[in-house]
Coordinates of C-alpha atoms in Angstrom, one line a residue:
M11 CA -12.3 42.1 27.1
T12 CA -10.6 39.4 29.1
K13 CA -6.9 38.9 29.2
G14 CA -5.1 36.0 30.8
S15 CA -2.5 33.3 30.6
I16 CA -3.1 29.9 29.0
N17 CA -3.0 27.2 31.7
V18 CA 0.0 25.2 30.7
S19 CA 2.5 23.3 32.9
V20 CA 5.6 24.8 31.2
E21 CA 6.7 28.4 31.1
N22 CA 6.1 28.6 27.3
I23 CA 4.6 25.7 25.4
F24 CA 4.8 27.3 22.0
P25 CA 8.5 26.8 21.1
L26 CA 7.9 23.1 22.2
I27 CA 4.9 22.8 19.9
K28 CA 6.7 24.4 17.0
K29 CA 9.6 22.0 17.4
F30 CA 8.2 18.8 18.8
L31 CA 4.4 18.4 18.5
Y32 CA 4.7 16.7 15.1
S33 CA 7.7 15.9 12.9
D34 CA 5.9 17.3 9.9
H35 CA 4.5 20.8 10.2
E36 CA 2.0 20.3 7.3
I37 CA -0.1 18.1 9.8
F38 CA -1.6 21.4 11.2
L39 CA -4.2 21.5 8.4
R40 CA -5.3 18.0 9.0
E41 CA -5.7 18.8 12.7
L42 CA -7.7 21.9 12.2
I43 CA -10.0 20.4 9.6
S44 CA -10.4 17.4 11.8
N45 CA -11.5 19.7 14.7
A46 CA -13.9 21.5 12.3
T47 CA -15.3 18.1 11.3
D48 CA -15.6 17.1 14.9
A49 CA -17.5 20.2 15.8
T50 CA -19.9 19.7 12.8
L51 CA -20.5 16.0 13.7
K52 CA -21.2 17.0 17.4
F53 CA -23.7 19.6 16.3
K54 CA -25.4 17.1 14.0
H55 CA -25.7 14.7 16.9
L56 CA -27.2 17.4 19.2
A57 CA -29.6 18.5 16.4
N58 CA -30.7 14.9 15.9
I59 CA -31.6 14.5 19.6
G60 CA -33.3 17.9 19.9
E61 CA -30.7 19.6 22.0
S62 CA -29.9 22.5 19.7
K63 CA -31.7 25.8 18.9
S64 CA -30.8 25.6 15.2
E65 CA -31.3 23.0 12.5
Y66 CA -28.4 21.0 11.1
G67 CA -29.0 22.0 7.4
N68 CA -26.1 21.2 4.9
P69 CA -23.0 22.5 6.6
Q70 CA -19.6 22.6 5.0
I71 CA -16.1 23.5 6.0
E72 CA -14.4 26.2 4.0
V73 CA -10.6 26.9 3.6
K74 CA -9.6 30.3 2.4
I75 CA -6.3 31.9 1.5
D76 CA -5.7 35.6 2.0
K77 CA -2.3 35.9 0.4
E78 CA -1.9 39.7 0.7
G79 CA -2.9 39.6 4.4
K80 CA -0.7 36.5 4.9
K81 CA -3.7 34.7 6.5
L82 CA -5.3 31.2 6.2
H83 CA -8.9 30.8 7.3
I84 CA -10.6 27.5 8.3
I85 CA -14.4 28.1 8.7
D86 CA -17.0 25.6 9.9
Q87 CA -20.7 25.6 10.6
G88 CA -20.5 23.3 13.5
L89 CA -21.1 23.4 17.2
G90 CA -19.4 26.7 18.0
M91 CA -18.3 27.8 21.4
T92 CA -19.4 30.2 24.1
A93 CA -16.8 32.5 25.7
E94 CA -16.8 30.1 28.7
E95 CA -16.2 27.1 26.5
V96 CA -13.3 28.9 24.8
E97 CA -11.8 29.6 28.2
K98 CA -12.2 26.0 29.1
Y99 CA -11.3 24.1 26.0
I100 CA -8.7 26.4 24.4
N101 CA -7.0 28.0 27.4
Q102 CA -6.8 24.8 29.5
V103 CA -4.7 22.9 27.1
A104 CA -4.7 19.6 29.1
F105 CA -8.5 19.3 29.0
S106 CA -10.1 17.6 26.0
G107 CA -13.5 18.8 25.0
A108 CA -14.1 15.7 23.0
E109 CA -13.7 13.4 26.0
E110 CA -16.2 15.4 28.0
F111 CA -18.7 15.5 25.2
L112 CA -18.5 11.7 24.7
D113 CA -18.8 11.1 28.4
K114 CA -21.9 13.4 28.7
Y115 CA -23.6 11.8 25.6
K116 CA -22.1 8.3 25.8
D117 CA -25.5 6.6 25.4
T118 CA -26.5 8.5 22.3
A119 CA -23.1 9.4 20.7
K120 CA -21.7 5.9 20.2
D121 CA -22.3 5.8 16.5
S122 CA -22.1 9.5 15.7
G123 CA -18.6 9.4 14.1
I124 CA -17.2 12.0 16.5
I125 CA -13.4 12.1 16.0
G126 CA -12.5 13.0 19.6
H127 CA -9.1 14.7 19.4
F128 CA -9.8 18.4 20.2
G129 CA -7.1 19.7 22.5
L130 CA -3.4 19.8 21.6
G131 CA -4.4 19.3 17.9
F132 CA -5.5 22.9 17.8
Y133 CA -2.2 24.2 19.0
S134 CA -0.5 22.6 16.0
A135 CA -1.6 25.9 14.3
F136 CA 1.4 27.6 16.1
M137 CA 3.8 25.4 14.1
V138 CA 3.1 27.6 11.1
A139 CA 1.4 30.8 12.5
E140 CA 2.8 33.7 14.5
K141 CA -0.7 34.6 15.6
V142 CA -4.0 32.7 15.8
E143 CA -7.5 34.0 16.1
I144 CA -10.7 32.1 16.9
I145 CA -14.1 33.8 16.1
T146 CA -16.9 31.5 17.3
K147 CA -20.6 31.5 18.0
S148 CA -22.3 28.6 19.8
H149 CA -25.4 26.7 18.6
T150 CA -27.1 27.7 21.8
G151 CA -27.5 31.3 20.6
A152 CA -25.0 32.7 23.2
D153 CA -22.9 35.8 22.3
A154 CA -20.1 35.2 19.9
A155 CA -16.5 35.3 21.2
H156 CA -13.1 36.4 19.7
W157 CA -9.9 34.8 21.0
T158 CA -6.5 36.0 20.0
C159 CA -3.0 34.7 20.9
D160 CA 0.4 35.7 19.4
G161 CA 2.4 32.6 20.3
S162 CA 3.1 33.5 23.9
P163 CA 1.1 32.2 26.9
E164 CA -0.8 35.5 26.9
F165 CA -4.3 35.7 25.2
T166 CA -7.2 38.1 24.8
L167 CA -10.9 37.1 24.8
E168 CA -13.6 39.6 23.8
P169 CA -17.1 39.6 22.3
S170 CA -17.5 39.4 18.5
D171 CA -20.3 40.5 16.1
K172 CA -20.3 37.1 14.3
S173 CA -23.9 36.2 13.6
D174 CA -23.9 32.7 12.2
R175 CA -23.2 29.5 14.1
G176 CA -19.8 27.9 13.9
T177 CA -16.1 28.7 14.2
E178 CA -13.6 30.6 12.1
I179 CA -9.9 30.0 12.8
I180 CA -7.5 32.6 11.3
L181 CA -3.8 31.8 11.0
H182 CA -1.4 34.7 10.5
I183 CA 1.2 32.7 8.7
A184 CA 4.8 33.0 9.9
E185 CA 7.6 34.1 7.6
D186 CA 9.2 30.6 7.5
S187 CA 5.9 29.0 6.5
T188 CA 4.6 31.1 3.6
E189 CA 4.4 27.9 1.5
F190 CA 1.0 27.5 3.2
L191 CA -0.3 30.6 1.4
E192 CA 0.1 28.9 -1.9
E193 CA -3.0 27.5 -3.5
G194 CA -1.2 24.5 -5.0
R195 CA 0.3 23.5 -1.6
I196 CA -3.0 23.7 0.2
T197 CA -4.7 21.7 -2.6
E198 CA -2.0 19.1 -2.2
L199 CA -2.6 18.8 1.6
L200 CA -6.4 18.8 1.3
N201 CA -6.1 15.9 -1.2
K202 CA -3.6 14.1 1.0
Y203 CA -5.3 14.3 4.4
N204 CA -8.9 15.3 3.8
K205 CA -9.9 13.7 0.5
F206 CA -12.5 11.5 2.3
M207 CA -13.6 13.6 5.3
P208 CA -17.3 13.1 6.2
I209 CA -18.2 16.9 5.8
P210 CA -17.9 18.7 2.4
I211 CA -14.8 20.9 2.3
K212 CA -14.9 24.0 0.1
F213 CA -11.7 25.5 -1.3
G214 CA -12.5 28.3 -3.8
T215 CA -14.8 28.0 -6.8
K216 CA -14.7 26.4 -10.2
E217 CA -16.4 26.8 -13.6
V218 CA -18.6 23.9 -14.8
N219 CA -21.2 23.4 -17.5
D220 CA -24.7 24.5 -16.5
P221 CA -26.7 21.3 -16.2
D222 CA -29.9 23.2 -16.9
F223 CA -28.7 24.8 -20.1
T224 CA -29.6 23.2 -23.4
P225 CA -27.4 24.5 -26.3
E226 CA -29.3 25.7 -29.4
T227 CA -28.3 24.6 -32.9
T228 CA -28.8 27.1 -35.7
T229 CA -28.6 26.7 -39.5
D230 CA -27.2 29.4 -41.8
A231 CA -28.3 30.1 -45.4
E232 CA -25.9 27.5 -46.7
G233 CA -27.3 24.8 -44.4
K234 CA -24.3 24.8 -42.1
E235 CA -25.2 23.9 -38.5
T236 CA -23.7 25.8 -35.6
T237 CA -24.2 24.8 -31.9
E238 CA -23.7 27.5 -29.3
P239 CA -21.1 26.8 -26.6
H240 CA -22.1 25.4 -23.3
K241 CA -23.0 27.9 -20.7
Q242 CA -20.6 27.9 -17.7
I243 CA -21.6 28.5 -14.1
T244 CA -19.5 29.1 -11.0
V245 CA -19.9 26.6 -8.2
D246 CA -18.2 25.8 -4.9
N247 CA -15.1 23.7 -5.4
I248 CA -15.7 20.7 -3.0
I249 CA -12.4 18.9 -2.9
N250 CA -13.5 15.8 -1.0
N251 CA -15.8 12.8 -1.3
P252 CA -17.7 12.7 2.1
N253 CA -19.2 9.3 1.4
P254 CA -16.4 7.0 0.0
A255 CA -17.2 3.4 -0.8
W256 CA -15.7 1.9 2.3
T257 CA -18.3 3.8 4.5
K258 CA -21.1 2.0 2.8
Q259 CA -22.4 -1.6 3.2
P260 CA -21.2 -4.2 0.7
T261 CA -24.8 -4.7 -0.3
E262 CA -25.0 -1.1 -1.5
L263 CA -22.1 -1.5 -3.9
E264 CA -21.8 -3.1 -7.3
D265 CA -18.5 -4.3 -8.8
E266 CA -18.3 -1.1 -10.9
D267 CA -18.5 1.0 -7.7
Y268 CA -15.4 -0.8 -6.3
K269 CA -13.5 -0.3 -9.5
G270 CA -14.6 3.4 -9.5
F271 CA -13.3 3.9 -6.0
Y272 CA -10.0 2.2 -7.0
R273 CA -9.6 4.8 -9.7
E274 CA -10.4 7.6 -7.2
L275 CA -7.7 6.3 -4.9
Y276 CA -5.1 5.8 -7.6
P277 CA -5.9 8.1 -10.6
M278 CA -2.5 7.3 -12.2
Q279 CA -3.0 3.5 -12.1
F280 CA -4.4 2.3 -15.4
E281 CA -4.7 -1.4 -14.7
E282 CA -7.8 -2.5 -13.0
P283 CA -7.5 -4.5 -9.7
L284 CA -8.0 -8.3 -9.9
F285 CA -10.5 -8.4 -7.0
H286 CA -11.3 -6.6 -3.8
I287 CA -12.0 -7.5 -0.2
H288 CA -14.5 -5.4 1.8
L289 CA -13.7 -5.2 5.5
N290 CA -16.6 -4.5 7.9
V291 CA -16.4 -5.4 11.5
D292 CA -17.8 -3.8 14.7
Y293 CA -16.6 -6.3 17.3
P294 CA -14.2 -6.7 19.1
F295 CA -13.1 -3.4 17.5
N296 CA -14.4 -1.1 14.8
L297 CA -12.9 -1.4 11.3
T298 CA -14.0 -0.8 7.8
G299 CA -12.1 -0.7 4.6
I300 CA -11.5 -2.1 1.1
L301 CA -8.4 -3.9 0.1
Y302 CA -7.6 -4.5 -3.6
F303 CA -5.3 -7.2 -5.2
P304 CA -3.4 -5.4 -8.0
K305 CA -1.5 -7.3 -10.6
M306 CA 1.8 -8.3 -9.0
T307 CA 5.3 -8.5 -10.2
N308 CA 8.0 -10.7 -8.7
D309 CA 9.6 -7.6 -7.2
M310 CA 8.5 -7.7 -3.6
N311 CA 9.6 -4.1 -2.7
I312 CA 8.1 -2.0 -5.5
Q313 CA 4.5 -2.6 -4.4
K314 CA 4.5 -1.4 -0.8
D315 CA 3.0 1.7 0.9
K316 CA -0.2 1.7 -1.2
I317 CA -2.7 1.1 1.6
Q318 CA -4.0 4.2 3.2
L319 CA -4.8 4.2 6.9
F320 CA -7.7 6.5 8.1
Q321 CA -9.2 7.2 11.5
N322 CA -12.9 8.2 11.0
Q323 CA -12.1 9.3 7.4
V324 CA -9.1 11.3 8.5
F325 CA -5.9 10.2 6.7
V326 CA -3.2 9.0 9.2
T327 CA -0.5 7.3 7.1
D328 CA 0.3 5.1 4.1
N329 CA 3.0 3.3 6.1
V330 CA 0.8 0.5 7.5
E331 CA 3.6 -1.9 8.5
G332 CA 2.7 -3.4 11.9
I333 CA -1.0 -2.6 11.4
V334 CA -1.5 -4.7 8.3
P335 CA 0.5 -8.0 8.2
E336 CA 3.7 -7.5 6.2
F337 CA 2.7 -9.9 3.4
L338 CA -0.4 -7.7 2.7
T339 CA 1.5 -4.4 2.5
M340 CA 1.8 -5.2 -1.2
L341 CA -2.0 -4.8 -1.6
R342 CA -3.8 -1.5 -2.1
G343 CA -6.8 0.2 -0.6
V344 CA -8.1 1.8 2.6
I345 CA -8.4 0.8 6.2
D346 CA -10.4 3.0 8.6
S347 CA -10.7 2.4 12.3
P348 CA -11.6 4.7 15.2
D349 CA -9.7 2.3 17.4
I350 CA -6.3 3.2 15.7
P351 CA -4.9 6.1 17.7
L352 CA -4.4 9.3 15.5
N353 CA -0.7 9.3 16.3
V354 CA 2.3 9.6 14.0
S355 CA 4.6 7.5 16.2
R356 CA 5.2 4.1 14.5
S357 CA 6.4 2.4 17.7
Y358 CA 3.3 3.5 19.6
L359 CA 1.0 2.2 16.8
Q360 CA 2.8 -1.1 16.6
A361 CA 2.7 -1.7 20.4
D362 CA -1.0 -0.9 20.6
G363 CA -3.2 -3.9 21.6
A364 CA -6.1 -3.0 19.3
V365 CA -3.7 -2.6 16.4
K366 CA -2.4 -6.2 16.9
K367 CA -6.0 -7.6 16.9
I368 CA -6.7 -5.6 13.7
S369 CA -3.7 -7.2 12.0
S370 CA -4.8 -10.8 12.8
Y371 CA -8.4 -10.0 11.8
I372 CA -7.3 -8.7 8.4
T373 CA -5.2 -11.9 7.9
R374 CA -8.2 -14.1 8.6
K375 CA -10.6 -12.0 6.5
V376 CA -8.2 -12.1 3.5
A377 CA -7.7 -15.9 3.8
D378 CA -11.5 -16.4 4.0
K379 CA -12.1 -14.2 0.9
L380 CA -9.4 -16.1 -1.1
K381 CA -11.0 -19.4 -0.2
S382 CA -14.4 -18.1 -1.2
L383 CA -13.1 -16.8 -4.6
F384 CA -11.4 -20.1 -5.2
N385 CA -14.5 -22.1 -4.4
S386 CA -16.9 -19.9 -6.3
N387 CA -14.9 -19.7 -9.6
R388 CA -11.8 -21.9 -9.6
E389 CA -11.2 -21.3 -13.3
D390 CA -11.0 -17.5 -12.8
F391 CA -8.8 -18.0 -9.7
E392 CA -6.4 -20.1 -11.7
K393 CA -6.1 -17.5 -14.4
K394 CA -5.2 -14.9 -11.8
W395 CA -2.7 -17.1 -9.9
D396 CA 0.4 -15.7 -11.5
D397 CA -0.6 -12.2 -10.5
I398 CA -1.4 -13.0 -6.9
K399 CA 0.9 -15.9 -6.0
I400 CA 3.7 -13.7 -4.6
V401 CA 1.3 -12.4 -1.8
I402 CA -0.1 -15.8 -1.0
E403 CA 3.3 -17.5 -0.9
Y404 CA 4.8 -14.7 1.2
G405 CA 1.8 -15.0 3.6
M406 CA 2.3 -18.7 3.9
L407 CA 5.9 -18.1 4.9
S408 CA 5.3 -15.2 7.4
E409 CA 1.9 -15.8 9.0
E410 CA 1.3 -19.2 10.6
K411 CA -2.5 -18.8 10.7
F412 CA -2.5 -17.8 7.1
F413 CA -0.3 -20.9 6.2
E414 CA -2.9 -23.2 7.9
K415 CA -5.8 -21.6 6.0
A416 CA -3.9 -21.5 2.6
D417 CA -4.2 -25.3 2.1
A418 CA -7.7 -24.5 0.9
F419 CA -6.7 -22.2 -2.0
A420 CA -2.9 -22.1 -2.5
L421 CA -2.1 -23.6 -5.9
Y422 CA 0.7 -25.6 -7.3
P423 CA 0.9 -25.2 -11.1
T424 CA 2.6 -27.8 -13.4
V425 CA 4.7 -27.2 -16.4
D426 CA 1.7 -28.3 -18.5
G427 CA -0.6 -25.6 -17.1
K428 CA -2.6 -27.8 -14.7
F429 CA -3.2 -26.5 -11.1
Y430 CA -3.4 -28.6 -7.9
T431 CA -4.1 -27.8 -4.3
Y432 CA -1.6 -29.5 -2.0
E433 CA -4.1 -32.3 -1.2
E434 CA -4.8 -32.9 -4.9
L435 CA -1.0 -32.9 -5.7
F436 CA -0.3 -35.3 -2.9
N437 CA -3.1 -37.7 -4.0
K438 CA -2.0 -37.4 -7.7
T439 CA 1.7 -38.1 -7.2
K440 CA 1.8 -40.4 -4.1
A441 CA 1.6 -43.7 -6.0
N442 CA 4.2 -42.9 -8.7
Q443 CA 6.6 -40.5 -7.0
T444 CA 7.2 -42.2 -3.7
D445 CA 10.8 -43.4 -3.5
K446 CA 12.1 -46.8 -2.1
D447 CA 12.3 -45.3 1.4
G448 CA 8.6 -44.4 1.4
K449 CA 9.2 -40.6 0.9
L450 CA 7.1 -38.6 -1.6
V451 CA 9.4 -36.6 -3.9
I452 CA 7.7 -33.5 -5.5
L453 CA 9.5 -32.5 -8.6
Y454 CA 9.6 -28.9 -9.8
A455 CA 11.2 -26.6 -12.4
S456 CA 11.9 -22.9 -12.1
N457 CA 12.3 -22.3 -15.8
K458 CA 10.6 -24.3 -18.4
D459 CA 13.0 -23.4 -21.2
E460 CA 16.3 -23.8 -19.4
Q461 CA 15.3 -27.1 -17.7
H462 CA 13.4 -28.5 -20.7
S463 CA 15.4 -31.7 -21.2
Y464 CA 15.2 -32.5 -17.5
I465 CA 11.5 -31.9 -17.5
E466 CA 11.1 -34.3 -20.5
S467 CA 13.1 -37.0 -18.7
A468 CA 10.7 -36.7 -15.7
K469 CA 7.6 -36.7 -17.8
A470 CA 8.9 -39.8 -19.7
K471 CA 8.5 -41.7 -16.4
G472 CA 5.0 -40.3 -15.9
Y473 CA 6.1 -37.9 -13.2
E474 CA 4.3 -34.5 -12.5
V475 CA 6.6 -31.5 -12.6
L476 CA 5.5 -28.3 -10.9
L477 CA 6.5 -24.9 -12.2
L478 CA 7.5 -22.8 -9.2
D479 CA 9.3 -19.7 -10.3
S480 CA 8.6 -16.9 -7.7
P481 CA 11.7 -15.5 -5.8
I482 CA 10.6 -17.0 -2.4
V483 CA 10.2 -20.6 -3.6
P484 CA 13.3 -21.9 -1.8
H485 CA 12.0 -20.6 1.5
L486 CA 8.5 -21.9 0.8
I487 CA 9.5 -25.4 -0.1
Q488 CA 11.7 -25.5 3.0
K489 CA 8.6 -24.5 5.1
L490 CA 6.5 -27.2 3.4
E491 CA 9.1 -29.9 3.9
T492 CA 9.2 -29.1 7.7
T493 CA 5.4 -29.0 8.1
K494 CA 4.1 -31.7 5.8
E495 CA 4.9 -35.3 6.7
N496 CA 7.4 -37.4 4.7
I497 CA 7.8 -35.3 1.6
S498 CA 10.7 -33.5 -0.1
F499 CA 11.0 -31.2 -3.1
A500 CA 13.6 -31.7 -5.8
R501 CA 14.3 -29.4 -8.8
V502 CA 14.3 -31.5 -11.9
D503 CA 17.9 -30.5 -12.8
G504 CA 19.2 -31.4 -9.4
D505 CA 20.3 -34.9 -10.4
H506 CA 19.6 -37.6 -12.9
I507 CA 15.9 -38.5 -12.7
D508 CA 16.6 -42.0 -11.3
N509 CA 18.6 -40.4 -8.5
L510 CA 15.9 -37.8 -7.7
I511 CA 13.3 -40.5 -7.1
K512 CA 15.2 -43.7 -6.2
K513 CA 13.0 -46.6 -6.9
E514 CA 15.6 -49.4 -6.5
E515 CA 19.3 -49.9 -6.0
N516 CA 21.6 -48.6 -8.8
A517 CA 21.7 -50.5 -12.1
I518 CA 24.8 -52.7 -12.7
S519 CA 27.6 -51.0 -14.6
K520 CA 28.9 -52.5 -17.8
L521 CA 32.4 -51.4 -16.7
T522 CA 34.6 -53.2 -14.3
E523 CA 36.1 -51.5 -11.3
D524 CA 39.4 -51.1 -13.0
Q525 CA 37.8 -49.6 -16.1
Q526 CA 35.8 -47.2 -13.9
T527 CA 39.1 -46.1 -12.2
E528 CA 40.7 -45.6 -15.6
L529 CA 37.7 -43.6 -16.9
D530 CA 37.7 -41.4 -13.7
T531 CA 41.4 -40.6 -14.2
I532 CA 40.9 -39.7 -17.9
L533 CA 37.9 -37.5 -17.1
K534 CA 39.6 -35.6 -14.3
E535 CA 42.6 -34.8 -16.5
I536 CA 40.3 -32.9 -19.0
V537 CA 37.2 -31.8 -17.0
P538 CA 38.0 -28.5 -14.9
S539 CA 37.9 -29.6 -11.3
E540 CA 37.2 -26.1 -10.0
K541 CA 33.8 -26.2 -11.8
F542 CA 32.7 -29.8 -11.9
M543 CA 32.7 -32.8 -9.5
V544 CA 32.8 -36.0 -11.6
Q545 CA 30.4 -38.7 -10.5
L546 CA 30.4 -42.1 -12.3
E547 CA 26.9 -43.7 -12.3
A548 CA 25.4 -46.8 -13.9
M549 CA 22.1 -45.7 -15.7
D550 CA 20.0 -46.8 -18.6
S551 CA 22.2 -47.2 -21.7
D552 CA 19.9 -44.8 -23.6
A553 CA 20.2 -42.1 -21.0
S554 CA 22.4 -39.1 -21.7
P555 CA 26.1 -39.9 -21.4
F556 CA 26.9 -36.6 -19.6
I557 CA 24.5 -34.8 -17.3
I558 CA 25.2 -31.6 -15.3
T559 CA 23.4 -31.1 -12.1
Q560 CA 23.7 -28.7 -9.1
P561 CA 23.2 -30.2 -5.7
E562 CA 19.7 -29.3 -4.4
F563 CA 20.9 -28.2 -0.9
M564 CA 23.7 -25.9 -2.2
R565 CA 21.6 -24.3 -4.9
R566 CA 18.7 -23.8 -2.5
M567 CA 20.9 -22.2 0.1
K568 CA 22.3 -19.8 -2.5
E569 CA 18.8 -18.8 -3.7
M570 CA 17.5 -18.3 -0.2
Q571 CA 20.4 -16.0 0.6
Q572 CA 19.7 -14.0 -2.5
T573 CA 16.1 -13.3 -1.3
G574 CA 17.1 -12.7 2.3
G575 CA 17.7 -15.2 5.1
G576 CA 18.4 -18.9 5.1
G577 CA 21.9 -19.5 3.9
G578 CA 23.9 -16.5 5.1
M579 CA 25.3 -18.7 7.9
F580 CA 26.8 -21.1 5.3
G581 CA 28.6 -18.3 3.5
M582 CA 27.3 -19.6 0.2
G583 CA 27.0 -16.2 -1.4
N584 CA 30.8 -16.1 -1.8
M585 CA 31.2 -19.7 -3.1
P586 CA 31.9 -20.3 -6.7
E587 CA 29.2 -22.1 -8.7
M588 CA 29.9 -25.9 -8.4
Y589 CA 28.2 -28.5 -10.4
N590 CA 28.1 -32.3 -10.5
L591 CA 29.0 -34.0 -13.8
I592 CA 27.2 -37.3 -13.8
V593 CA 28.8 -39.7 -16.3
N594 CA 26.7 -42.7 -17.4
T595 CA 29.0 -45.7 -17.4
N596 CA 26.5 -47.7 -19.4
S597 CA 26.4 -45.2 -22.3
K598 CA 27.8 -46.4 -25.6
L599 CA 29.6 -43.0 -26.0
V600 CA 31.3 -43.3 -22.6
G601 CA 32.5 -46.8 -23.5
E602 CA 33.9 -45.4 -26.7
I603 CA 35.8 -42.7 -24.8
L604 CA 37.4 -45.4 -22.7
E605 CA 38.4 -47.5 -25.7
T606 CA 39.8 -44.7 -27.8
K607 CA 43.5 -45.1 -28.1
T608 CA 44.6 -41.5 -29.0
K609 CA 44.6 -38.9 -26.3
K610 CA 43.6 -36.2 -28.8
K611 CA 40.4 -38.0 -29.8
Q612 CA 39.6 -38.8 -26.2
E613 CA 39.9 -35.1 -25.2
R614 CA 37.8 -34.1 -28.2
L615 CA 35.0 -36.5 -27.3
I616 CA 35.0 -35.5 -23.6
T617 CA 35.1 -31.8 -24.4
Q618 CA 32.3 -32.0 -26.9
S619 CA 30.1 -34.1 -24.6
L620 CA 30.8 -31.8 -21.7
D621 CA 29.9 -28.7 -23.8
L622 CA 26.7 -30.4 -24.9
A623 CA 25.7 -31.0 -21.3
R624 CA 26.7 -27.4 -20.4
L625 CA 24.6 -26.1 -23.4
S626 CA 21.5 -27.9 -22.1
Q627 CA 22.0 -26.1 -18.7
G628 CA 22.6 -22.7 -20.3
L629 CA 26.2 -22.7 -18.9
L630 CA 28.0 -22.4 -22.2
K631 CA 28.7 -18.7 -23.0
G632 CA 31.2 -16.3 -24.5
E633 CA 34.4 -17.7 -26.0
E634 CA 33.6 -21.3 -25.0
L635 CA 30.3 -21.2 -26.9
T636 CA 32.0 -19.7 -30.0
N637 CA 34.7 -22.5 -29.9
F638 CA 32.0 -25.2 -29.4
I639 CA 30.0 -24.0 -32.5
K640 CA 33.2 -23.8 -34.6
R641 CA 34.3 -27.3 -33.4
S642 CA 30.8 -28.7 -34.2
Y643 CA 30.9 -27.4 -37.8
E644 CA 34.3 -29.0 -38.2
M645 CA 32.8 -32.4 -37.0
I646 CA 29.9 -32.1 -39.5
K647 CA 32.4 -31.5 -42.4

């Protein structure tokens, strides 16, 4: 038997490991199973190139709980180690066996899927164990070895009678970590970290119907049929899927395979995804994965943290911000790359050069897929627009390269259910909606019902009105106005339609200047100045006498502030709602208000007209609405 001290650069590494190696102690199981997988894949590679004395066979990794003995076993049928290799790889902590293996077999091991993080990962076992044993036998046929360490730098290494190839790690679980002796807790961790590991993982057994058993049906004297129950057999409980969909070529998969994998990833999600994007690249970095577009809501926060990040089928994190562009964090699915370091530090991941390249690749791939879906089946793409627009609009705002590509598939729906690309919209509206200064004015509504009368006024002039109702619209139209030439967006209720798209100078008023001054004075005595700014304007005589609008700039800034950014500097969140009251000086009713001799009748006409205008904007509520209804019935009488 050999005794010795582990070659570490500090007096005692184990308290440091326990405290600092990982923020989350449960990671130990991921590390140990990753090492077991690594050893199995290495052995597979050596068996394939004829450098092993035994055949690969059908190896699996087994996890066993010994609750009475307070032990957790992780057993593999992989490469195994000689006593010399244990001395080298386990005791000399700073040395990585994976690096040496890859260097030695670099020409043949390139595509073998070797994980490559043996070393400190093994010592994560001491975060939960007071003593760790390794019993291992090398594929070379050398004598088996038994290593023991009790959490101090001292270890023992002696021969073992283990006869089969591979490694068994025995963790003597510490008193403060007995949760890891519970079957439910280990099942949870295996599902979280090892659900798609490339080697089958056994955790206990389960009862299933015998596939070779055919139940017999018998008939009694009364002719009643009875079928005997299915015969049950005990089989290994394999908890993982070693060949998940993303590891296959897109040509091997049907649409149903992608949907099946989505259900495997999200068993509690009952709605099917709208479509998927299969990622598969091997230059300038390796990356595979499948991203799904789920049905979206207008809530931009509820969707996040659904993409799972893997490194060679080992789960790393579902917080992919910085790896996946932020606008795509609302999607679901899997990304797997050996070029992403298996490291739980977010700042380290986000600063990594390969990670930044991966982010821009994913952006490009998603844009290309959206363009392809749009071109191949526009009708279907239009049907799905409401469910995906929030992601696309957010991408246009946050990623310049995506914004440039989005012209090919971003849609602008109208209140009548038509859909235009930007180029189609520009060509459709240019002739009719260009104002007297040569600027194209694109009209939009955010709510068809609330802005119905304004929409109708615009349509009466042959104008197209878009329906833009997602929460980031104010930001998006600001971006479009600064990147597209000579255009502006105007919400249909932002002003009278003739003011939104000015075609010529104002119409001539029927009222003299003195009459207009008198009217202005009368209105300001009755209309509350803290809510409305009175504007006299000469319009068509058949246009509404009173129109309430909210200035586009002010309203847009308030909306932008509500969805974050753009407007905070103006302090608009604290400002009271202010509206313009546009009074049509050519309206017959307005003329009648001016000519009315009694103050009481004048006040009644103005109040009723103002309330009708407020009603059309959804601004009449509570007591004021009750009074309006009561007053209207009185007038009918």
